[in-house]
Amino acid sequence: MRLRYSFRVHPTGGQGSLLARAFGCARVVFNDALRVREDARRAGLPFVASGELSKRLTAAKKTPELAWLGEVSSVVLQQSLRDLDTAYRSFFDGLKGKRPRMGAPRFKSRKDNRQSIRFTSNAGWKITTGGKLCLPKVGDVAVKWSRVLPSAPSTVTVVKDAGGRYFASFVVETDPAADLTRMPDTGEQVGIDLGLTHFAILSDGTKIDSPKLLRRAEKKLKRAQQSLSRKAKGSANRDKARIKVARAHGQVADARREFHHQLSTKIIRENQAVAVEDLAVKGLARARMAKSVHDAGWSAFVTMLEYKAARYGRTFLRIGRFEPTSQVCSQCGVKDGPKPLSVRQWTCGACGAVLDRDINAAVNVAQAAGLAVSACGARERPGPVPAQRNETGTHPEARQTTADQTGISVL
């Protein structure tokens, strides 16, 4: 399996200028190639192939106007053309229904929140013995290693985010046999119901509280954004305030990503099979709870569960979003109808079981996916059980036995 490992890098001032030049050259090549294809489309000409764009790039580097493109690695420029091909392919696949629809490729700007360049293996980059990242025509960049790469990386992407932070993203190929030994098989199976008050509710009765990272950082973000609004447009102080706002949002995103990674790894380690509900996150994000839905980050969490399950030999299952998990009693299977969100406990009208709404939904998610889980955890307390026929009433034998034990005569 191919995975991506990201690390923080700290270029010097001179290296930052060289990276900025590389970002600019890659952006110019992308925009020029996009303009060529758009002009051909408007003129009714055939779609310009990638080979033709590459030839035009080689010829442009020999002209006096664009000779400065030769100051950066040629691999960076070629990968920029590959990025344009990927954008067009995704756009056309969306029109054909092969993937969710997305917009047509757009022109890049130097003011975009994210700038990136990519080096493949033939670019000559390497990791030095001192632990630095040696990039062609940039130099040895310091890297903050937080973990050991499982294998030699094939490509590296240098990214600059809106907060001015630099990251190096490595693509590596993992060993399936080694991954399976890291997490031995377990017989546990679990269904997960995602929520807002509790981020995740497991079918075994475990409830994981939502960290609500965006809500907790709202005061800090509000002050930073107010400071930004008071700065004059185009001034250096406004640019500094913008970076502060971007870094504050970046800290929230990093904390959320860390929470998702730790929780998803724990669930995959402890369970052999995991079932989740296919939520309509885009629809929920347009409702009145939009901020809380975005703060939870369900889609990113489910994506982590899916790829980690594939990596470590676990079973990952999705059930349809229209399954009535909160309406069906997990004890007897009777559908009791929809309930408002304020109802957190409900009593089944058929069997009388008093059920916890969230845990009952998690159990139903697991059962709908075909997992063998117990429904006992969904019950708050057992409902009244009718007495058996031979236990009702008072029998003569029972009265005589009671009288003999107590010494009281039965009239």
Short mmCIF file of C-alpha atoms in Angstrom, two decimals:
data_model
loop_
_atom_site.label_atom_id
_atom_site.label_comp_id
_atom_site.label_asym_id
_atom_site.label_seq_id
_atom_site.Cartn_x
_atom_site.Cartn_y
_atom_site.Cartn_z
CA MET A 1 0.00 0.00 0.00
CA ARG A 2 1.18 3.49 -0.85
CA LEU A 3 1.01 5.93 2.04
CA ARG A 4 1.97 9.55 2.54
CA TYR A 5 4.07 10.72 5.50
CA SER A 6 4.27 14.45 6.21
CA PHE A 7 6.99 16.19 8.23
CA ARG A 8 7.65 19.80 9.14
CA VAL A 9 10.67 21.36 7.42
CA HIS A 10 12.50 24.55 8.34
CA PRO A 11 14.25 26.19 5.36
CA THR A 12 16.63 29.07 5.86
CA GLY A 13 15.92 32.52 4.46
CA GLY A 14 17.85 31.83 1.29
CA GLN A 15 16.22 28.42 0.85
CA GLY A 16 12.81 30.02 1.35
CA SER A 17 13.53 32.39 -1.53
CA LEU A 18 14.60 29.48 -3.76
CA LEU A 19 11.44 27.57 -2.86
CA ALA A 20 9.33 30.64 -3.62
CA ARG A 21 10.98 30.82 -7.03
CA ALA A 22 10.20 27.14 -7.63
CA PHE A 23 6.57 27.67 -6.58
CA GLY A 24 6.30 30.58 -9.00
CA CYS A 25 7.82 28.69 -11.93
CA ALA A 26 5.52 25.70 -11.37
CA ARG A 27 2.53 28.05 -11.20
CA VAL A 28 3.48 29.81 -14.47
CA VAL A 29 3.90 26.50 -16.30
CA PHE A 30 0.53 25.26 -15.01
CA ASN A 31 -1.28 28.46 -16.01
CA ASP A 32 0.34 28.66 -19.45
CA ALA A 33 -0.58 25.04 -20.23
CA LEU A 34 -4.13 25.61 -19.00
CA ARG A 35 -4.40 28.72 -21.20
CA VAL A 36 -3.25 26.76 -24.26
CA ARG A 37 -5.93 24.14 -23.73
CA GLU A 38 -8.64 26.71 -23.02
CA ASP A 39 -7.75 28.67 -26.18
CA ALA A 40 -7.92 25.46 -28.20
CA ARG A 41 -11.32 24.64 -26.74
CA ARG A 42 -12.74 28.07 -27.55
CA ALA A 43 -11.39 27.85 -31.10
CA GLY A 44 -12.96 24.43 -31.59
CA LEU A 45 -9.59 22.72 -31.97
CA PRO A 46 -8.71 19.24 -30.66
CA PHE A 47 -7.61 18.77 -27.07
CA VAL A 48 -3.89 19.56 -26.71
CA ALA A 49 -2.03 16.42 -25.60
CA SER A 50 0.48 16.30 -22.76
CA GLY A 51 3.35 15.55 -25.13
CA GLU A 52 2.68 18.73 -27.07
CA LEU A 53 2.61 20.78 -23.87
CA SER A 54 5.94 19.29 -22.81
CA LYS A 55 7.49 20.24 -26.17
CA ARG A 56 6.20 23.78 -25.85
CA LEU A 57 7.69 24.01 -22.35
CA THR A 58 11.10 22.91 -23.61
CA ALA A 59 10.97 25.50 -26.38
CA ALA A 60 9.79 28.24 -24.00
CA LYS A 61 12.78 27.71 -21.70
CA LYS A 62 15.07 28.60 -24.62
CA THR A 63 13.44 31.99 -25.21
CA PRO A 64 14.81 35.14 -23.50
CA GLU A 65 11.41 35.92 -21.94
CA LEU A 66 11.13 32.58 -20.10
CA ALA A 67 14.78 31.62 -19.71
CA TRP A 68 14.38 31.99 -15.92
CA LEU A 69 12.35 28.74 -15.90
CA GLY A 70 15.70 26.95 -16.18
CA GLU A 71 16.69 28.21 -12.72
CA VAL A 72 14.59 25.49 -11.04
CA SER A 73 14.56 21.72 -11.42
CA SER A 74 13.01 20.57 -14.69
CA VAL A 75 11.21 17.77 -12.80
CA VAL A 76 9.20 20.37 -10.89
CA LEU A 77 7.95 21.88 -14.16
CA GLN A 78 7.08 18.51 -15.69
CA GLN A 79 5.18 17.49 -12.55
CA SER A 80 3.20 20.71 -12.82
CA LEU A 81 2.00 19.53 -16.24
CA ARG A 82 1.12 16.15 -14.69
CA ASP A 83 -0.97 17.98 -12.08
CA LEU A 84 -2.90 19.69 -14.86
CA ASP A 85 -3.57 16.31 -16.50
CA THR A 86 -4.84 14.96 -13.19
CA ALA A 87 -7.16 17.94 -12.77
CA TYR A 88 -8.63 17.44 -16.24
CA ARG A 89 -9.01 13.70 -15.70
CA SER A 90 -10.90 14.25 -12.45
CA PHE A 91 -13.13 16.83 -14.16
CA PHE A 92 -13.99 14.51 -17.05
CA ASP A 93 -14.57 11.52 -14.72
CA GLY A 94 -17.01 13.66 -12.76
CA LEU A 95 -18.94 14.45 -15.95
CA LYS A 96 -19.08 10.74 -16.80
CA GLY A 97 -20.32 9.82 -13.32
CA LYS A 98 -17.21 7.87 -12.35
CA ARG A 99 -16.60 10.12 -9.34
CA PRO A 100 -18.29 13.06 -7.59
CA ARG A 101 -18.53 16.12 -9.80
CA MET A 102 -15.90 18.81 -9.48
CA GLY A 103 -15.17 22.06 -11.29
CA ALA A 104 -12.95 22.50 -14.28
CA PRO A 105 -9.24 23.29 -13.69
CA ARG A 106 -8.70 26.92 -12.71
CA PHE A 107 -5.73 29.23 -12.92
CA LYS A 108 -3.44 29.33 -9.90
CA SER A 109 -2.53 32.51 -8.04
CA ARG A 110 0.46 33.48 -5.95
CA LYS A 111 -2.06 34.40 -3.24
CA ASP A 112 -3.46 30.87 -2.99
CA ASN A 113 -3.47 29.39 0.49
CA ARG A 114 -1.39 26.42 -0.60
CA GLN A 115 1.75 26.36 -2.76
CA SER A 116 3.46 23.07 -3.63
CA ILE A 117 6.11 21.48 -5.84
CA ARG A 118 6.88 17.80 -6.34
CA PHE A 119 10.17 15.96 -6.88
CA THR A 120 10.17 12.41 -8.25
CA SER A 121 12.97 9.88 -7.87
CA ASN A 122 14.73 10.98 -11.08
CA ALA A 123 15.09 14.55 -9.75
CA GLY A 124 18.15 13.60 -7.70
CA TRP A 125 16.79 14.50 -4.25
CA LYS A 126 17.88 12.48 -1.23
CA ILE A 127 17.89 12.29 2.55
CA THR A 128 21.38 12.96 3.86
CA THR A 129 23.12 10.99 6.60
CA GLY A 130 22.59 13.97 8.88
CA GLY A 131 18.80 13.72 8.45
CA LYS A 132 18.38 16.70 6.13
CA LEU A 133 16.40 16.78 2.89
CA CYS A 134 18.64 17.60 -0.08
CA LEU A 135 16.57 19.20 -2.84
CA PRO A 136 18.01 20.03 -6.30
CA LYS A 137 18.76 23.76 -6.76
CA VAL A 138 17.54 24.43 -3.19
CA GLY A 139 20.04 22.76 -0.86
CA ASP A 140 19.92 20.76 2.38
CA VAL A 141 16.71 21.62 4.25
CA ALA A 142 16.30 20.79 7.94
CA VAL A 143 13.50 18.29 8.69
CA LYS A 144 11.78 17.64 12.01
CA TRP A 145 11.43 13.85 11.96
CA SER A 146 8.56 12.62 14.14
CA ARG A 147 8.71 8.99 13.00
CA VAL A 148 10.80 6.61 10.91
CA LEU A 149 9.80 6.04 7.30
CA PRO A 150 8.86 2.36 6.74
CA SER A 151 10.66 2.24 3.39
CA ALA A 152 12.55 4.40 0.93
CA PRO A 153 10.23 7.13 -0.44
CA SER A 154 9.60 7.46 -4.16
CA THR A 155 8.52 11.11 -4.32
CA VAL A 156 8.54 14.15 -2.06
CA THR A 157 6.20 17.13 -2.21
CA VAL A 158 7.21 20.40 -0.56
CA VAL A 159 4.16 22.34 0.62
CA LYS A 160 3.79 25.86 2.00
CA ASP A 161 0.49 26.44 3.78
CA ALA A 162 -1.40 29.68 4.42
CA GLY A 163 0.41 30.18 7.73
CA GLY A 164 3.83 30.21 6.09
CA ARG A 165 4.73 26.74 7.39
CA TYR A 166 6.66 24.31 5.19
CA PHE A 167 6.05 20.56 5.03
CA ALA A 168 7.70 17.68 3.20
CA SER A 169 5.28 14.94 2.18
CA PHE A 170 6.88 11.58 1.28
CA VAL A 171 5.16 8.79 -0.67
CA VAL A 172 6.30 5.36 0.53
CA GLU A 173 5.36 1.76 -0.22
CA THR A 174 4.60 -0.30 2.90
CA ASP A 175 5.25 -4.03 3.40
CA PRO A 176 1.91 -5.89 3.82
CA ALA A 177 3.51 -8.73 5.79
CA ALA A 178 5.12 -6.34 8.25
CA ASP A 179 1.85 -4.43 8.67
CA LEU A 180 -0.04 -7.62 9.55
CA THR A 181 2.49 -8.53 12.24
CA ARG A 182 2.12 -5.10 13.86
CA MET A 183 -1.56 -5.76 14.63
CA PRO A 184 -2.41 -9.42 15.29
CA ASP A 185 -5.91 -10.69 14.62
CA THR A 186 -8.59 -10.17 17.23
CA GLY A 187 -12.08 -11.60 17.48
CA GLU A 188 -13.82 -8.33 18.32
CA GLN A 189 -16.29 -6.62 16.00
CA VAL A 190 -17.79 -3.17 16.44
CA GLY A 191 -20.34 -0.83 14.91
CA ILE A 192 -19.85 2.94 15.14
CA ASP A 193 -22.48 5.66 15.29
CA LEU A 194 -21.03 9.15 14.75
CA GLY A 195 -22.53 12.14 16.53
CA LEU A 196 -21.90 15.66 17.79
CA THR A 197 -22.27 15.53 21.59
CA HIS A 198 -20.33 12.27 21.56
CA PHE A 199 -18.02 12.05 18.58
CA ALA A 200 -18.32 8.26 18.30
CA ILE A 201 -20.52 5.71 20.05
CA LEU A 202 -19.43 2.08 19.80
CA SER A 203 -21.76 -0.91 19.84
CA ASP A 204 -20.09 -2.21 23.03
CA GLY A 205 -21.41 0.83 24.92
CA THR A 206 -18.27 3.00 24.75
CA LYS A 207 -18.87 6.71 24.18
CA ILE A 208 -16.04 8.98 23.01
CA ASP A 209 -16.63 12.64 23.77
CA SER A 210 -16.26 15.16 20.97
CA PRO A 211 -13.20 17.41 21.50
CA LYS A 212 -15.01 20.42 19.90
CA LEU A 213 -11.68 21.95 18.97
CA LEU A 214 -13.11 24.76 16.84
CA ARG A 215 -15.58 25.77 19.54
CA ARG A 216 -12.82 25.88 22.16
CA ALA A 217 -10.61 28.05 19.94
CA GLU A 218 -13.36 30.48 18.90
CA LYS A 219 -12.25 33.26 21.29
CA LYS A 220 -8.67 33.13 20.07
CA LEU A 221 -9.79 33.05 16.44
CA LYS A 222 -12.19 35.93 17.02
CA ARG A 223 -9.46 38.15 18.44
CA ALA A 224 -7.09 37.30 15.58
CA GLN A 225 -9.73 38.01 12.95
CA GLN A 226 -10.73 41.28 14.59
CA SER A 227 -7.10 42.36 14.57
CA LEU A 228 -6.89 41.46 10.88
CA SER A 229 -10.00 43.49 10.02
CA ARG A 230 -8.48 46.63 11.55
CA LYS A 231 -5.34 46.53 9.37
CA ALA A 232 -5.12 48.59 6.20
CA LYS A 233 -5.44 46.55 3.02
CA GLY A 234 -2.16 45.98 1.27
CA SER A 235 -0.06 46.84 4.32
CA ALA A 236 2.67 44.69 5.85
CA ASN A 237 0.81 44.60 9.17
CA ARG A 238 -2.23 43.15 7.47
CA ASP A 239 -0.10 40.39 5.98
CA LYS A 240 1.30 39.60 9.44
CA ALA A 241 -2.20 39.52 10.93
CA ARG A 242 -3.36 37.23 8.10
CA ILE A 243 -0.57 34.78 8.91
CA LYS A 244 -1.60 34.78 12.58
CA VAL A 245 -5.17 33.91 11.63
CA ALA A 246 -4.00 31.15 9.29
CA ARG A 247 -1.72 29.66 11.93
CA ALA A 248 -4.52 29.70 14.52
CA HIS A 249 -6.76 27.77 12.12
CA GLY A 250 -3.85 25.46 11.30
CA GLN A 251 -3.40 24.58 14.97
CA VAL A 252 -7.08 23.60 15.20
CA ALA A 253 -6.81 21.46 12.07
CA ASP A 254 -3.64 19.77 13.35
CA ALA A 255 -5.25 18.96 16.71
CA ARG A 256 -8.33 17.53 14.98
CA ARG A 257 -6.18 15.40 12.68
CA GLU A 258 -4.20 14.07 15.65
CA PHE A 259 -7.43 13.16 17.47
CA HIS A 260 -8.72 11.32 14.39
CA HIS A 261 -5.46 9.39 13.96
CA GLN A 262 -5.25 8.27 17.58
CA LEU A 263 -8.90 7.19 17.77
CA SER A 264 -8.95 5.42 14.40
CA THR A 265 -5.74 3.53 15.20
CA LYS A 266 -7.15 2.44 18.58
CA ILE A 267 -10.38 1.16 17.02
CA ILE A 268 -8.57 -0.71 14.24
CA ARG A 269 -6.13 -2.26 16.71
CA GLU A 270 -8.87 -3.56 19.02
CA ASN A 271 -11.38 -4.81 16.42
CA GLN A 272 -11.18 -7.23 13.52
CA ALA A 273 -14.25 -5.79 11.76
CA VAL A 274 -15.58 -2.22 11.82
CA ALA A 275 -18.91 -0.98 10.46
CA VAL A 276 -19.94 2.67 9.99
CA GLU A 277 -22.87 4.50 8.48
CA ASP A 278 -22.50 6.31 5.16
CA LEU A 279 -23.43 9.82 6.31
CA ALA A 280 -24.52 12.62 3.98
CA VAL A 281 -21.99 15.09 5.39
CA LYS A 282 -22.53 17.69 2.65
CA GLY A 283 -26.23 17.82 3.40
CA LEU A 284 -25.71 18.02 7.15
CA ALA A 285 -23.16 20.80 6.65
CA ARG A 286 -25.87 22.96 5.11
CA ALA A 287 -28.12 22.67 8.16
CA ARG A 288 -28.18 24.81 11.29
CA MET A 289 -25.52 22.59 12.89
CA ALA A 290 -23.04 23.26 10.08
CA LYS A 291 -20.25 24.56 12.31
CA SER A 292 -20.43 21.54 14.62
CA VAL A 293 -20.51 19.16 11.66
CA HIS A 294 -17.39 20.74 10.14
CA ASP A 295 -15.72 20.76 13.55
CA ALA A 296 -16.29 17.01 13.96
CA GLY A 297 -14.64 16.07 10.65
CA TRP A 298 -16.49 12.77 10.16
CA SER A 299 -15.38 12.24 6.55
CA ALA A 300 -11.67 12.47 7.40
CA PHE A 301 -12.13 10.08 10.33
CA VAL A 302 -13.99 7.48 8.23
CA THR A 303 -11.33 7.75 5.52
CA MET A 304 -8.66 6.99 8.11
CA LEU A 305 -10.61 3.97 9.34
CA GLU A 306 -10.94 2.67 5.80
CA TYR A 307 -7.29 2.86 4.76
CA LYS A 308 -6.01 1.61 8.11
CA ALA A 309 -8.36 -1.36 7.93
CA ALA A 310 -7.04 -2.19 4.46
CA ARG A 311 -3.45 -1.79 5.65
CA TYR A 312 -3.72 -4.02 8.70
CA GLY A 313 -5.99 -6.72 7.31
CA ARG A 314 -9.19 -5.63 9.02
CA THR A 315 -12.71 -5.68 7.56
CA PHE A 316 -14.29 -2.30 6.92
CA LEU A 317 -18.00 -2.08 6.11
CA ARG A 318 -20.37 0.76 5.25
CA ILE A 319 -24.14 0.60 5.53
CA GLY A 320 -26.57 2.76 3.58
CA ARG A 321 -27.37 6.22 4.87
CA PHE A 322 -31.11 5.43 4.74
CA GLU A 323 -30.95 2.57 7.26
CA PRO A 324 -33.33 3.48 10.16
CA THR A 325 -30.71 2.80 12.83
CA SER A 326 -32.30 5.11 15.40
CA GLN A 327 -35.83 3.85 14.78
CA VAL A 328 -35.35 0.08 15.12
CA CYS A 329 -35.15 -1.72 18.46
CA SER A 330 -31.90 -3.69 18.56
CA GLN A 331 -33.52 -6.21 20.96
CA CYS A 332 -36.53 -7.36 18.96
CA GLY A 333 -36.04 -5.65 15.57
CA VAL A 334 -39.36 -3.79 15.61
CA LYS A 335 -39.38 -0.36 13.90
CA ASP A 336 -40.73 2.17 16.39
CA GLY A 337 -40.79 5.23 14.12
CA PRO A 338 -38.75 8.45 13.91
CA LYS A 339 -37.93 10.42 17.06
CA PRO A 340 -36.74 14.00 17.59
CA LEU A 341 -33.10 14.58 18.52
CA SER A 342 -34.12 15.60 22.05
CA VAL A 343 -35.13 11.99 22.78
CA ARG A 344 -31.97 10.30 24.04
CA GLN A 345 -33.72 7.28 25.57
CA TRP A 346 -36.81 5.49 24.40
CA THR A 347 -38.89 2.49 25.33
CA CYS A 348 -39.69 -0.12 22.72
CA GLY A 349 -43.45 -0.53 22.39
CA ALA A 350 -43.10 -4.21 21.44
CA CYS A 351 -40.68 -5.69 23.98
CA GLY A 352 -40.61 -2.91 26.59
CA ALA A 353 -36.82 -2.54 26.57
CA VAL A 354 -35.56 0.91 27.58
CA LEU A 355 -32.82 1.76 25.06
CA ASP A 356 -30.06 4.33 24.82
CA ARG A 357 -30.60 6.06 21.47
CA ASP A 358 -26.92 6.29 20.45
CA ILE A 359 -25.79 2.85 21.58
CA ASN A 360 -28.89 1.29 20.02
CA ALA A 361 -27.99 2.99 16.71
CA ALA A 362 -24.40 1.70 16.91
CA VAL A 363 -25.68 -1.84 17.51
CA ASN A 364 -28.05 -1.55 14.55
CA VAL A 365 -25.16 -0.32 12.37
CA ALA A 366 -23.18 -3.45 13.26
CA GLN A 367 -26.15 -5.75 12.73
CA ALA A 368 -27.04 -4.14 9.39
CA ALA A 369 -23.46 -4.79 8.26
CA GLY A 370 -23.76 -8.46 9.25
CA LEU A 371 -21.45 -8.31 12.26
CA ALA A 372 -22.08 -10.59 15.22
CA VAL A 373 -22.40 -8.14 18.11
CA SER A 374 -24.47 -8.32 21.26
CA ALA A 375 -27.41 -5.94 21.68
CA CYS A 376 -27.19 -5.97 25.48
CA GLY A 377 -25.21 -2.78 25.60
CA ALA A 378 -28.03 -0.82 24.01
CA ARG A 379 -30.38 -1.38 26.94
CA GLU A 380 -30.52 1.15 29.75
CA ARG A 381 -32.49 -1.29 31.90
CA PRO A 382 -34.52 -4.41 31.14
CA GLY A 383 -38.19 -3.91 30.50
CA PRO A 384 -40.94 -5.73 32.42
CA VAL A 385 -41.04 -9.43 31.55
CA PRO A 386 -44.46 -11.19 31.66
CA ALA A 387 -44.66 -14.04 34.17
CA GLN A 388 -44.85 -17.58 32.88
CA ARG A 389 -48.16 -19.39 32.98
CA ASN A 390 -47.12 -21.86 35.67
CA GLU A 391 -45.80 -19.03 37.84
CA THR A 392 -49.00 -16.99 38.07
CA GLY A 393 -51.48 -17.26 40.94
CA THR A 394 -51.09 -19.15 44.23
CA HIS A 395 -50.95 -22.96 44.16
CA PRO A 396 -52.08 -25.23 47.04
CA GLU A 397 -48.71 -26.96 47.19
CA ALA A 398 -46.97 -23.62 47.60
CA ARG A 399 -49.41 -22.57 50.38
CA GLN A 400 -48.90 -25.85 52.27
CA THR A 401 -45.10 -25.60 52.04
CA THR A 402 -45.20 -22.05 53.36
CA ALA A 403 -47.45 -23.05 56.26
CA ASP A 404 -45.22 -25.95 57.25
CA GLN A 405 -42.16 -23.66 57.29
CA THR A 406 -43.77 -20.86 59.30
CA GLY A 407 -46.06 -22.94 61.57
CA ILE A 408 -49.15 -20.95 60.56
CA SER A 409 -52.31 -22.86 59.65
CA VAL A 410 -53.87 -22.25 56.30
CA LEU A 411 -57.66 -21.89 56.50
#
